[in-house]
mmCIF file of C-alpha atoms in Angstrom:
data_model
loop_
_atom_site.group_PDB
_atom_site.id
_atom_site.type_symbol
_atom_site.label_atom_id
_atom_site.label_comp_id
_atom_site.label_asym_id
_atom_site.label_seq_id
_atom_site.Cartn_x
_atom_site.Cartn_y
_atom_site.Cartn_z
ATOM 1 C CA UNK A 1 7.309 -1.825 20.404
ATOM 2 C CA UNK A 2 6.498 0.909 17.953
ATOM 3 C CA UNK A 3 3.743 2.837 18.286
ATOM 4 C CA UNK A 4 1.418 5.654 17.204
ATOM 5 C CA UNK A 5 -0.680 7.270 19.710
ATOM 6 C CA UNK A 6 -1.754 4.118 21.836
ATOM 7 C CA UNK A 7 -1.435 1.933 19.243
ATOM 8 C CA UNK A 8 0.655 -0.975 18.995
ATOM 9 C CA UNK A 9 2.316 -2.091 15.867
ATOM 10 C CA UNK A 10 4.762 -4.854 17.332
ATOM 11 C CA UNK A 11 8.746 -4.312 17.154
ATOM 12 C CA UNK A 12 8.929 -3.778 13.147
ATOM 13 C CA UNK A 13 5.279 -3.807 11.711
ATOM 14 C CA UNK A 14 4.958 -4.014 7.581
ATOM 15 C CA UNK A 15 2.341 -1.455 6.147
ATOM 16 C CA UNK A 16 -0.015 -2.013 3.707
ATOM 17 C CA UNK A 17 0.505 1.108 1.492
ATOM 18 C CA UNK A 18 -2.948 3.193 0.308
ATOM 19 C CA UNK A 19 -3.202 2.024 -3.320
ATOM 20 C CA UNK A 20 -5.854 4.035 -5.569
ATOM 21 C CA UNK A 21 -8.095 0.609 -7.204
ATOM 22 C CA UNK A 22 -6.128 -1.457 -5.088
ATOM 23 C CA UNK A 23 -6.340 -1.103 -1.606
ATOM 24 C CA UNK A 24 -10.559 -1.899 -1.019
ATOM 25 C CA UNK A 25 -11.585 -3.719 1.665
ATOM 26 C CA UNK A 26 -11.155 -7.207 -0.264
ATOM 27 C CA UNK A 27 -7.676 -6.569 -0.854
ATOM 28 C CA UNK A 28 -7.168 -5.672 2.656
ATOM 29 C CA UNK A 29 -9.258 -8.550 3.580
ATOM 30 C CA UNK A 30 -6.254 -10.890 1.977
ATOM 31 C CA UNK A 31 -3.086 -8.838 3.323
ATOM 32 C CA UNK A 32 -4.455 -9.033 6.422
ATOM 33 C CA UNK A 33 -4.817 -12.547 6.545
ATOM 34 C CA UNK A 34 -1.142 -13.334 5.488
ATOM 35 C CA UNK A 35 -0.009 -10.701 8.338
ATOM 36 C CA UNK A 36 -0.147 -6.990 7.403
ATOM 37 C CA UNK A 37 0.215 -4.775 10.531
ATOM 38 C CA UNK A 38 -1.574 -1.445 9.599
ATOM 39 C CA UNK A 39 -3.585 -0.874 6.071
ATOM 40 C CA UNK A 40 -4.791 1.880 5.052
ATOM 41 C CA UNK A 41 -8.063 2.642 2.847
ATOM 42 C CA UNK A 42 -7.836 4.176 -0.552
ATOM 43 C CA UNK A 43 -7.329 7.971 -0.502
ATOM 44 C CA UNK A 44 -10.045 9.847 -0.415
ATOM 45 C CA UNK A 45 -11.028 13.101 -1.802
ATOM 46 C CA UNK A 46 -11.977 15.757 1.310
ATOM 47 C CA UNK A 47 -14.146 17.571 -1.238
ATOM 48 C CA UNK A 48 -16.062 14.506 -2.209
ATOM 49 C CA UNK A 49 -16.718 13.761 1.472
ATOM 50 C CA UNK A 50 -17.913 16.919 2.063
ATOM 51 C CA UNK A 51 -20.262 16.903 -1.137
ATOM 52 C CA UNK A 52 -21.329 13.823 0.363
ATOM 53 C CA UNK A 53 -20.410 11.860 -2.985
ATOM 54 C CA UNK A 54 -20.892 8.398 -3.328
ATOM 55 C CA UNK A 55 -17.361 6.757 -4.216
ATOM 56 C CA UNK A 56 -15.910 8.996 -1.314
ATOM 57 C CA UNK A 57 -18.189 7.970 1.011
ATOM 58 C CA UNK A 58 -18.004 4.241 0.029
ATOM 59 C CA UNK A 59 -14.776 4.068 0.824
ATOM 60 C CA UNK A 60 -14.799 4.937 4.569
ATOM 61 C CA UNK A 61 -16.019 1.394 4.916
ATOM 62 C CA UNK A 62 -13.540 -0.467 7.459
ATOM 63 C CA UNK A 63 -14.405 -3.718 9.212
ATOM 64 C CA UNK A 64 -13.569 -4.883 12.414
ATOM 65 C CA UNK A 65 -11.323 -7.812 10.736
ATOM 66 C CA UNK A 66 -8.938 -4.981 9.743
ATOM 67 C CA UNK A 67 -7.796 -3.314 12.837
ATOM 68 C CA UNK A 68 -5.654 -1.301 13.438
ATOM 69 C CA UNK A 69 -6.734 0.369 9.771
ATOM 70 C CA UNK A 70 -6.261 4.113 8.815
ATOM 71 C CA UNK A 71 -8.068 5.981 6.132
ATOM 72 C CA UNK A 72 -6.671 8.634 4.317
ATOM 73 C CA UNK A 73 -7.650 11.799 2.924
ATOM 74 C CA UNK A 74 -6.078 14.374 0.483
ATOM 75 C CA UNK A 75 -6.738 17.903 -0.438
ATOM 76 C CA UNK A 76 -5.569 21.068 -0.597
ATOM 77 C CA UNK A 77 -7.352 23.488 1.462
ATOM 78 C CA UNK A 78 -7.069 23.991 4.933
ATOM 79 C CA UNK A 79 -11.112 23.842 5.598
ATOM 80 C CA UNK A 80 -12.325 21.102 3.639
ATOM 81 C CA UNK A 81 -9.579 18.977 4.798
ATOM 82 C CA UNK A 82 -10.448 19.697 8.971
ATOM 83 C CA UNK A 83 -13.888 19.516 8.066
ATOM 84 C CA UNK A 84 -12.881 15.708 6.192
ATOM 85 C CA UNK A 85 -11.158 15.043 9.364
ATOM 86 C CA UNK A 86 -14.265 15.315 11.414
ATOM 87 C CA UNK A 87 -16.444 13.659 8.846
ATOM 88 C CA UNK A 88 -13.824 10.579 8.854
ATOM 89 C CA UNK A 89 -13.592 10.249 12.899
ATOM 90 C CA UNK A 90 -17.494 9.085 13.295
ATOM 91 C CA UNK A 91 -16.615 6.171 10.939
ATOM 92 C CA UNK A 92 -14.142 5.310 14.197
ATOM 93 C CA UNK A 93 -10.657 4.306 12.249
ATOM 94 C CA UNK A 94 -7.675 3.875 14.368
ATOM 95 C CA UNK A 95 -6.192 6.808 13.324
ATOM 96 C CA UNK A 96 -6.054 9.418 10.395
ATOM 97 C CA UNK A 97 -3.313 9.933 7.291
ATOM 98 C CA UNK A 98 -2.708 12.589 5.015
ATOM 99 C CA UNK A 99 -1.716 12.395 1.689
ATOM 100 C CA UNK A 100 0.926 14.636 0.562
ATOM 101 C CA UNK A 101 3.104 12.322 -1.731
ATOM 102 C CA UNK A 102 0.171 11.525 -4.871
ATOM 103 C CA UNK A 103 2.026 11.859 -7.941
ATOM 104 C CA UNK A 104 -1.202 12.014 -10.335
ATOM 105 C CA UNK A 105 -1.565 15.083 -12.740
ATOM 106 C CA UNK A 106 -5.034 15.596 -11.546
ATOM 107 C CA UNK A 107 -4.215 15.762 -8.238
ATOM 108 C CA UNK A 108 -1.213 17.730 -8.317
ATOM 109 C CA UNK A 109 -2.640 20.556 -10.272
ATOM 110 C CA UNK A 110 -4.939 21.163 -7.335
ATOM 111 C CA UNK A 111 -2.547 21.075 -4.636
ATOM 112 C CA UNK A 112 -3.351 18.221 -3.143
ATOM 113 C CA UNK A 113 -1.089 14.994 -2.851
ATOM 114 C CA UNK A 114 2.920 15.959 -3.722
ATOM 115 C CA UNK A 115 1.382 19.129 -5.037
ATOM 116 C CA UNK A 116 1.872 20.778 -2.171
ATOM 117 C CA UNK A 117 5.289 19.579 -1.754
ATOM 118 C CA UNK A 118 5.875 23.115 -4.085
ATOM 119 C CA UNK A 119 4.532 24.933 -0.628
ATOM 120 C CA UNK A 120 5.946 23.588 2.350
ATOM 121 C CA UNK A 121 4.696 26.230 4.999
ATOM 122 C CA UNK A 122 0.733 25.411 3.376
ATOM 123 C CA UNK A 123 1.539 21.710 3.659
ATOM 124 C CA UNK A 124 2.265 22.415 7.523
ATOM 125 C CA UNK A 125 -0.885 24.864 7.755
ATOM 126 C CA UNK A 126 -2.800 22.232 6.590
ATOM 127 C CA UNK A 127 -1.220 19.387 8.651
ATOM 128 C CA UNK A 128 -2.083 21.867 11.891
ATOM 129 C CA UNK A 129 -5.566 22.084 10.470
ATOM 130 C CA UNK A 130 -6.122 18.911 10.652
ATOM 131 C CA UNK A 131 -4.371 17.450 13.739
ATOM 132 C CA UNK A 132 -6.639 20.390 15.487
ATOM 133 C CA UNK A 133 -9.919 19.053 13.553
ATOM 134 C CA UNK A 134 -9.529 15.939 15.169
ATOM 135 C CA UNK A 135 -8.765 13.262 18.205
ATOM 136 C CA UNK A 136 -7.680 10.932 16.132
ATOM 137 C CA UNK A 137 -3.758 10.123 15.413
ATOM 138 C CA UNK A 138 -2.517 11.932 12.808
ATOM 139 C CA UNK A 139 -0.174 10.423 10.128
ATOM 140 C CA UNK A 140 1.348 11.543 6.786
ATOM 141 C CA UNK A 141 2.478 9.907 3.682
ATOM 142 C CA UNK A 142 4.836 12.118 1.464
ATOM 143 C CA UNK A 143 7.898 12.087 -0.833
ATOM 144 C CA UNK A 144 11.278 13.044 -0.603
ATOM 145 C CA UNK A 145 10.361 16.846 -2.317
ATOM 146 C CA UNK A 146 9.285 17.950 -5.742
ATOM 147 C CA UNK A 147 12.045 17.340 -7.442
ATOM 148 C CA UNK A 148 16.107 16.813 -7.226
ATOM 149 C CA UNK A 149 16.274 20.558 -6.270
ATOM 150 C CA UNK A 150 13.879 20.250 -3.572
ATOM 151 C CA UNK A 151 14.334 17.248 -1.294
ATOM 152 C CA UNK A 152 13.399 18.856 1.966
ATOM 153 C CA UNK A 153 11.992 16.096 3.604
ATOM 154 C CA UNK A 154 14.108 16.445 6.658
ATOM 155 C CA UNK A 155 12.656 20.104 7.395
ATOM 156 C CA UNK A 156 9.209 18.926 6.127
ATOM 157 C CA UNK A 157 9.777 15.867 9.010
ATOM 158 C CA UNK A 158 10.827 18.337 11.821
ATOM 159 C CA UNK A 159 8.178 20.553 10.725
ATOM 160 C CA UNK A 160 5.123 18.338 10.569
ATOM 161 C CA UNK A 161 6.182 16.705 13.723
ATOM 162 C CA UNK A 162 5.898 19.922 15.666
ATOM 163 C CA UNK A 163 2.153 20.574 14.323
ATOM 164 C CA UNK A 164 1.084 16.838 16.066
ATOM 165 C CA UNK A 165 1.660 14.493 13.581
ATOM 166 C CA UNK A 166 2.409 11.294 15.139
ATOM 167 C CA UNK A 167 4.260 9.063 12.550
ATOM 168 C CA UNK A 168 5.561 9.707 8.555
ATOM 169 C CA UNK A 169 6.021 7.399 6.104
ATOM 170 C CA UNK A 170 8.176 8.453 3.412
ATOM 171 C CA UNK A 171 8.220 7.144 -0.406
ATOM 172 C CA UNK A 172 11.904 7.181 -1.348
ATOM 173 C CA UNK A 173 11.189 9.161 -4.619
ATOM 174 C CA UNK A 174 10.440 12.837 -5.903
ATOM 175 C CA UNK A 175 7.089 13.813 -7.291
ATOM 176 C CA UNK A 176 8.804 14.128 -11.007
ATOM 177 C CA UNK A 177 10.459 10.629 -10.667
ATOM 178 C CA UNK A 178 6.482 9.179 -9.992
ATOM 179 C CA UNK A 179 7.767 5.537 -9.821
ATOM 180 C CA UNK A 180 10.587 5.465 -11.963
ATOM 181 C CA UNK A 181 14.236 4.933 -11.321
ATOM 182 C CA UNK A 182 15.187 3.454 -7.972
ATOM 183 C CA UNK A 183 13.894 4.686 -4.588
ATOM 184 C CA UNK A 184 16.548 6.597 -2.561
ATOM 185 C CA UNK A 185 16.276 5.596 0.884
ATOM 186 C CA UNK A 186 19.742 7.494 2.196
ATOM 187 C CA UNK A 187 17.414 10.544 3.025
ATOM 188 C CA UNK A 188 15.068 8.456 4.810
ATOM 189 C CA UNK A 189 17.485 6.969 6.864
ATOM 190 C CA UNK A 190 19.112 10.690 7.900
ATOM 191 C CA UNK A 191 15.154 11.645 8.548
ATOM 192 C CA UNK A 192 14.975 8.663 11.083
ATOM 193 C CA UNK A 193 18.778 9.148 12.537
ATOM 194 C CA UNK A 194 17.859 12.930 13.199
ATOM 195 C CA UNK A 195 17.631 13.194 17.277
ATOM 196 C CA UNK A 196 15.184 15.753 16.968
ATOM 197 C CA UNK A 197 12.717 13.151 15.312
ATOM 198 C CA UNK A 198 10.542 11.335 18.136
ATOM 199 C CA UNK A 199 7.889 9.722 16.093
ATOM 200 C CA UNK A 200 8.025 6.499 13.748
ATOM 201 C CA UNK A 201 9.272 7.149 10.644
ATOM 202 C CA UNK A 202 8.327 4.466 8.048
ATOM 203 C CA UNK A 203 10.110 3.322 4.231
ATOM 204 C CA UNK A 204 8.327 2.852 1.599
ATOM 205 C CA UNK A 205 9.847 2.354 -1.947
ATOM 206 C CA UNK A 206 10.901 -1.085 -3.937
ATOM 207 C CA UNK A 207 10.293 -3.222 -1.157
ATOM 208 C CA UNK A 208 9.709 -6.549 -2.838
ATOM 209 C CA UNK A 209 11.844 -9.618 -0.944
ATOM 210 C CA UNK A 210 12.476 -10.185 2.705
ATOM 211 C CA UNK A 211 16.297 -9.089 1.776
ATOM 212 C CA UNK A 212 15.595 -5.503 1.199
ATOM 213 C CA UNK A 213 13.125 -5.504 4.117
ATOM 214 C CA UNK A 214 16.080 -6.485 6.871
ATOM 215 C CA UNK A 215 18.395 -3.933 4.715
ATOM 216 C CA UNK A 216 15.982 -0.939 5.297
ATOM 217 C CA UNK A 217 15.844 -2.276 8.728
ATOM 218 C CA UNK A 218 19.481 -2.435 9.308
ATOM 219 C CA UNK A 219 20.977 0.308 6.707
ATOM 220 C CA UNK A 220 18.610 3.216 7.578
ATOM 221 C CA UNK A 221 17.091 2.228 11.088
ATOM 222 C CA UNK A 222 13.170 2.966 10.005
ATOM 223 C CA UNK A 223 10.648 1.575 12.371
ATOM 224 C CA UNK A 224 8.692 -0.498 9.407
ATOM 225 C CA UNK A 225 8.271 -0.567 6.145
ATOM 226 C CA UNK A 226 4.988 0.342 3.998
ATOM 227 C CA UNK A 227 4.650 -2.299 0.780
ATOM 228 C CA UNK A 228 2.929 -1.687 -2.420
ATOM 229 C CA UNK A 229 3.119 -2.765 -5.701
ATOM 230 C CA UNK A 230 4.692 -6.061 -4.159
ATOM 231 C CA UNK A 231 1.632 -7.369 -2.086
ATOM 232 C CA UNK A 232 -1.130 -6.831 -5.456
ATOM 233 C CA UNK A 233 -2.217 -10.280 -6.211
ATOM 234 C CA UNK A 234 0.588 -11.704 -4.030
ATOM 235 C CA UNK A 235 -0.626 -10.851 -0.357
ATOM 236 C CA UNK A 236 1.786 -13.621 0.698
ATOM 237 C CA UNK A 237 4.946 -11.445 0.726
ATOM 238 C CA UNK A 238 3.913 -9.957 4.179
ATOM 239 C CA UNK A 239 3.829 -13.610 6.039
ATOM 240 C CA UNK A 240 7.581 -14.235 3.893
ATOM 241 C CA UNK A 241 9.136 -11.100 5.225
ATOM 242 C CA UNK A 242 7.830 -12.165 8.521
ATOM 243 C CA UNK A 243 9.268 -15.398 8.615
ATOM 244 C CA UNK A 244 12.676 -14.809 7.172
ATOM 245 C CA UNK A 245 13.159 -12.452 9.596
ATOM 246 C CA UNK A 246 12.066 -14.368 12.536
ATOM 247 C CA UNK A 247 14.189 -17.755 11.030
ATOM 248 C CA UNK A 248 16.662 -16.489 8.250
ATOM 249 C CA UNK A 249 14.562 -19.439 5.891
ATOM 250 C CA UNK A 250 12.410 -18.472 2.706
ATOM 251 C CA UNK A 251 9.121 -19.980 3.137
ATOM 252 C CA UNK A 252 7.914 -22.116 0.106
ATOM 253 C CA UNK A 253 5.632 -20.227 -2.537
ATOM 254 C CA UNK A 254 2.392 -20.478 -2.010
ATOM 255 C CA UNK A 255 0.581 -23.273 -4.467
ATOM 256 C CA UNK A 256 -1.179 -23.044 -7.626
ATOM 257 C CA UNK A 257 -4.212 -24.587 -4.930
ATOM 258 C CA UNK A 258 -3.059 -21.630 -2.218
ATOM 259 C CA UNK A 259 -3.070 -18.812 -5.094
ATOM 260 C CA UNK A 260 -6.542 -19.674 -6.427
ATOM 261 C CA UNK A 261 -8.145 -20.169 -3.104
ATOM 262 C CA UNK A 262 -7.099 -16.037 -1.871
ATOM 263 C CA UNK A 263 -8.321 -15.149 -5.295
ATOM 264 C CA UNK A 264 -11.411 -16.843 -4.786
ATOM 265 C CA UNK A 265 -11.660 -15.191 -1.023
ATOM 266 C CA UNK A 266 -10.951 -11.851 -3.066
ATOM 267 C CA UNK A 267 -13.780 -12.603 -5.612
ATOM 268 C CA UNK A 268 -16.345 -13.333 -2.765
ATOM 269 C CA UNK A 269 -15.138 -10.481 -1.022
ATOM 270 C CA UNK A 270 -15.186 -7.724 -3.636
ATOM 271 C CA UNK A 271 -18.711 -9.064 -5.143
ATOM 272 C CA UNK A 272 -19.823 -9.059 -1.313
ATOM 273 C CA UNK A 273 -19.016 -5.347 -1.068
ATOM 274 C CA UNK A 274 -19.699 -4.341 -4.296
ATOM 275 C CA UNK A 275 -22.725 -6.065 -5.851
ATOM 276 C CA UNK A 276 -22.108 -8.724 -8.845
ATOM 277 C CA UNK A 277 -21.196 -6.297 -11.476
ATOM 278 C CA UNK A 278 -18.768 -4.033 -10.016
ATOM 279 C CA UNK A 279 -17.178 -6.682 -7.916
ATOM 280 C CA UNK A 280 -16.296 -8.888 -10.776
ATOM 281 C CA UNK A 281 -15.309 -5.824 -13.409
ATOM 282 C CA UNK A 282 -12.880 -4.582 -10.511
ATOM 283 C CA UNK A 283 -11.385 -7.813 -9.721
ATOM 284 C CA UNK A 284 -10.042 -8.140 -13.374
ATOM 285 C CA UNK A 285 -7.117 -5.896 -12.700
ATOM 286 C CA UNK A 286 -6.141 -8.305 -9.760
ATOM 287 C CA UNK A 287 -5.604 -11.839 -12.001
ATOM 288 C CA UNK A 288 -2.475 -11.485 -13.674
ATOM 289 C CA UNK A 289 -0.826 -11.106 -10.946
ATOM 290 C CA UNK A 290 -2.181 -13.958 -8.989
ATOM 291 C CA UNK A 291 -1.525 -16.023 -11.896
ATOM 292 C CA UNK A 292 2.355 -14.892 -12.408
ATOM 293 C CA UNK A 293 4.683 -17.793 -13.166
ATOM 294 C CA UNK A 294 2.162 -20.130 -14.867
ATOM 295 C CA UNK A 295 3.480 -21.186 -18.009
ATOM 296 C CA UNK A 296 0.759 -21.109 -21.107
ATOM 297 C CA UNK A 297 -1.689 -19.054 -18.720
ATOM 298 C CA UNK A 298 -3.107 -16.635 -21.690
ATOM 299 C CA UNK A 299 -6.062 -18.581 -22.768
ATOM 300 C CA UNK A 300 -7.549 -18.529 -18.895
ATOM 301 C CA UNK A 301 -6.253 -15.377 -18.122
ATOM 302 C CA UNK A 302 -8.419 -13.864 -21.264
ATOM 303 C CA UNK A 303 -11.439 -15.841 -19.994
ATOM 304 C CA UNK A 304 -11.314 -14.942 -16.379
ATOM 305 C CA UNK A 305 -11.303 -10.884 -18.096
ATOM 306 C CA UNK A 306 -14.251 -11.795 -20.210
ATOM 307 C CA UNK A 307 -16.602 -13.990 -18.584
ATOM 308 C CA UNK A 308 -19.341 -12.176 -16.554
ATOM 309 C CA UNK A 309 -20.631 -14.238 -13.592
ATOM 310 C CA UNK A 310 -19.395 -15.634 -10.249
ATOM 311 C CA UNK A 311 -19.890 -18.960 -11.340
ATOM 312 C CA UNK A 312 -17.931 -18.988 -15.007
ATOM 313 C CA UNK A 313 -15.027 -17.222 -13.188
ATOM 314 C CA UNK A 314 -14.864 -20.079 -10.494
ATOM 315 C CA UNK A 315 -15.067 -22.551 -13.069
ATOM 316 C CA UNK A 316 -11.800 -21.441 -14.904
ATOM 317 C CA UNK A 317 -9.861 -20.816 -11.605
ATOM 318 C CA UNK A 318 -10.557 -24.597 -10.651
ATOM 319 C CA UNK A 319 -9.748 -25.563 -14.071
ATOM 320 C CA UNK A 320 -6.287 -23.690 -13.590
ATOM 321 C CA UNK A 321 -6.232 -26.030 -10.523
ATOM 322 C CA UNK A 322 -6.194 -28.783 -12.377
ATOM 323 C CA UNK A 323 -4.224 -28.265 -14.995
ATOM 324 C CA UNK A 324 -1.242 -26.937 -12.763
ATOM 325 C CA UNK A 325 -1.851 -28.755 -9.887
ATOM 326 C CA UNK A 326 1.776 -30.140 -10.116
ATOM 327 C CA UNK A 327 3.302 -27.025 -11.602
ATOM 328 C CA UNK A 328 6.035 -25.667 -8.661
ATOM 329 C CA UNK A 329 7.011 -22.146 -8.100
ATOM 330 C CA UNK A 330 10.886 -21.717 -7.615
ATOM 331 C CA UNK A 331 12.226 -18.615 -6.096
ATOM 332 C CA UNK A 332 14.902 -16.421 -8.098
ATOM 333 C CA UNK A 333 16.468 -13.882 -6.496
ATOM 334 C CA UNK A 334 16.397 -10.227 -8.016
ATOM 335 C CA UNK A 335 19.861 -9.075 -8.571
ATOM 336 C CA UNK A 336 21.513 -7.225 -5.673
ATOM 337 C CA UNK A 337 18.286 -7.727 -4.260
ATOM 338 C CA UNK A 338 20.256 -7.369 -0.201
ATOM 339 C CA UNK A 339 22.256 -4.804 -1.509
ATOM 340 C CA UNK A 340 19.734 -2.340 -3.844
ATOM 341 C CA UNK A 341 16.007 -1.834 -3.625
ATOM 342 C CA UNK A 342 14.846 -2.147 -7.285
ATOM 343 C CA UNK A 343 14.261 -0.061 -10.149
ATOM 344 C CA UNK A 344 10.753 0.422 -10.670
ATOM 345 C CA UNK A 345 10.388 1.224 -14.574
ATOM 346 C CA UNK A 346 7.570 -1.256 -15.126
ATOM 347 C CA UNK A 347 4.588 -1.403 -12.821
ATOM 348 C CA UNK A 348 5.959 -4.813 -11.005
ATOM 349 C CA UNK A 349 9.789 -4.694 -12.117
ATOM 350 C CA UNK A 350 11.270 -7.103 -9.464
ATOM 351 C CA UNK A 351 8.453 -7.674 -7.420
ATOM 352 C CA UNK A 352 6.672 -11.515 -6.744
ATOM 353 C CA UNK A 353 9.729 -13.327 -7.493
ATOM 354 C CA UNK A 354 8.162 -16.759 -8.014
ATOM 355 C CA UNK A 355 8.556 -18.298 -11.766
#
């Protein structure tokens, strides 16, 4: 059973990673549904919670559907971060992450997110600031260093374990590789295999099939594995992984029927939370990937990104219905999918393997 603090994941729980735009409460509302262990809210700024501003505080909504859920925060001063910390335990999450592995510009240049992968003894200052701030479990989320030169992450593991942290995931990447090239998960592995390490140490990098989940499993010994890119618009992958590791069988794709009804739950969902406008201008980014592996699928595609109320938009996903009602999804396999986790040059290279 792994655990942080008192809570219990199961034997190998899947995360949902904290995606900026991505990971709202719709979105988690979906992933959870199809079997996600722990999510975790969008990041969120410790200055803007302090300055009480809007967006920040918007997104320390959780609901009791999502549970266990974490939120995070990221910043880079010691204060405003413990004072975050307090601010975020009267909204009750299950426990608390940090930040540390945001490869934005704007983020970076203030210190915050990998920026402070440059200054390992502030990133454990601040870590200490914050597990002291608070009763909550503290997590982090970071990278493997800066840059070739710098991959420290198993003194930054040791390290942030001794100020209280009480599990790491770790992105299989450098700050200057952002998301290109492949993840390296051989450091990862060596952070998990060190004796000194007591807490769960999680993957996170090109996980896209149920292959490369059992291979981080079995390679590198992690404790679970946090999923991205691979679960937007396809929230299915976390029941897949599930199965094929239970059975050693792929589960059939979902439907064209399945795919539109979770969009439709995401619609509801996002213009529930965030009023008509928002909720459908938000929810445009989300399509194309629900919609992956339908042949001819421009023409809708363009009018679900145009048209402007609830009702128009439902109208062209249960025309898609109809035209592809008979339309099956076969499965390809990415290449050396057991062996490698994949490159990651375009936004979605390898992941949602259905055509």
């Amino acid at each position: 059973m792994v655990k942080i603090g008192n809570i219990e994941l199961g034997e190998f729980p899947l995360l949902l990673a904290p995606m900026e735009d991505v990971s709202d409460p719709p979105f988690r509302a979906v992933c959870k549904d199809n079997g996600a262990d722990l999510m975790y809210t969008e990041f969120i700024s410790s200055e803007g919670l302090i300055r009480d501003a809007i967006k920040s505080r918007m997104k320390l909504d959780i609901f009791p559907y999502e549970r266990p859920v974490g939120i995070q925060i990221f910043g880079g001063d010691e204060e405003p971060m413990a004072m975050a910390a307090q601010i975020v335990e009267t909204t009750n999450p299950d426990l608390l992450d940090i930040n540390f592995g945001c490869p934005v510009k704007k983020v970076v240049c203030k210190g915050a997110g990998a920026g402070i992968l440059k200054d390992i003894p502030k990133m454990v200052r601040l870590t200490e600031a914050v597990v002291k701030a608070t009763k909550l479990p503290v997590t982090v989320k970071t990278r493997l260093g800066w840059d070739d030169n710098t991959k420290n992450i198993e003194e930054v593991a040791e390290r942030l374990q001794d100020v209280g942290i009480q599990a790491l995931t770790i992105h299989g990447r450098t700050r200057t590789q952002l998301y290109k090239g492949h993840a390296d998960w051989t450091l990862i592995g060596k952070v998990k295999n060190n004796p000194r390490i007591k807490i769960p140490i999680f993957g996170n990098g090109d996980i896209c099939t149920p292959e490369q989940t059992i291979a981080a499993r079995q390679k590198f010994g992690v404790d679970g594995v946090m999923i991205g890119r691979a679960a937007i618009g396809y929230p299915w992958i976390f029941r897949e992984i599930k199965h094929f590791m239970k059975t050693g069988e792929h589960l059939p794709p979902p439907t064209v029927l399945e795919r539109v009804e979770v969009c439709k739950k995401h619609l509801h969902q996002s213009v529930s939370w965030k009023g008509d406008v928002v909720g459908i201008l938000e929810m445009r980014r989300h399509y194309a990937n629900y919609l992956k592996g339908l042949p001819h699928i421009k023409e809708f595609r363009q009018q679900l990104v145009t048209y402007k109320t609830l009702a128009e938009i439902e109208d062209v996903l249960d025309a898609i219905v109809s035209q592809y009602k008979d339309h099956i999804f076969e499965r390809t396999s990415p290449p050396q999918a057991e062996q490698n986790f994949l490159p990651a040059d375009n936004e979605m290279a390898g992941c949602n393997v259905y055509v």
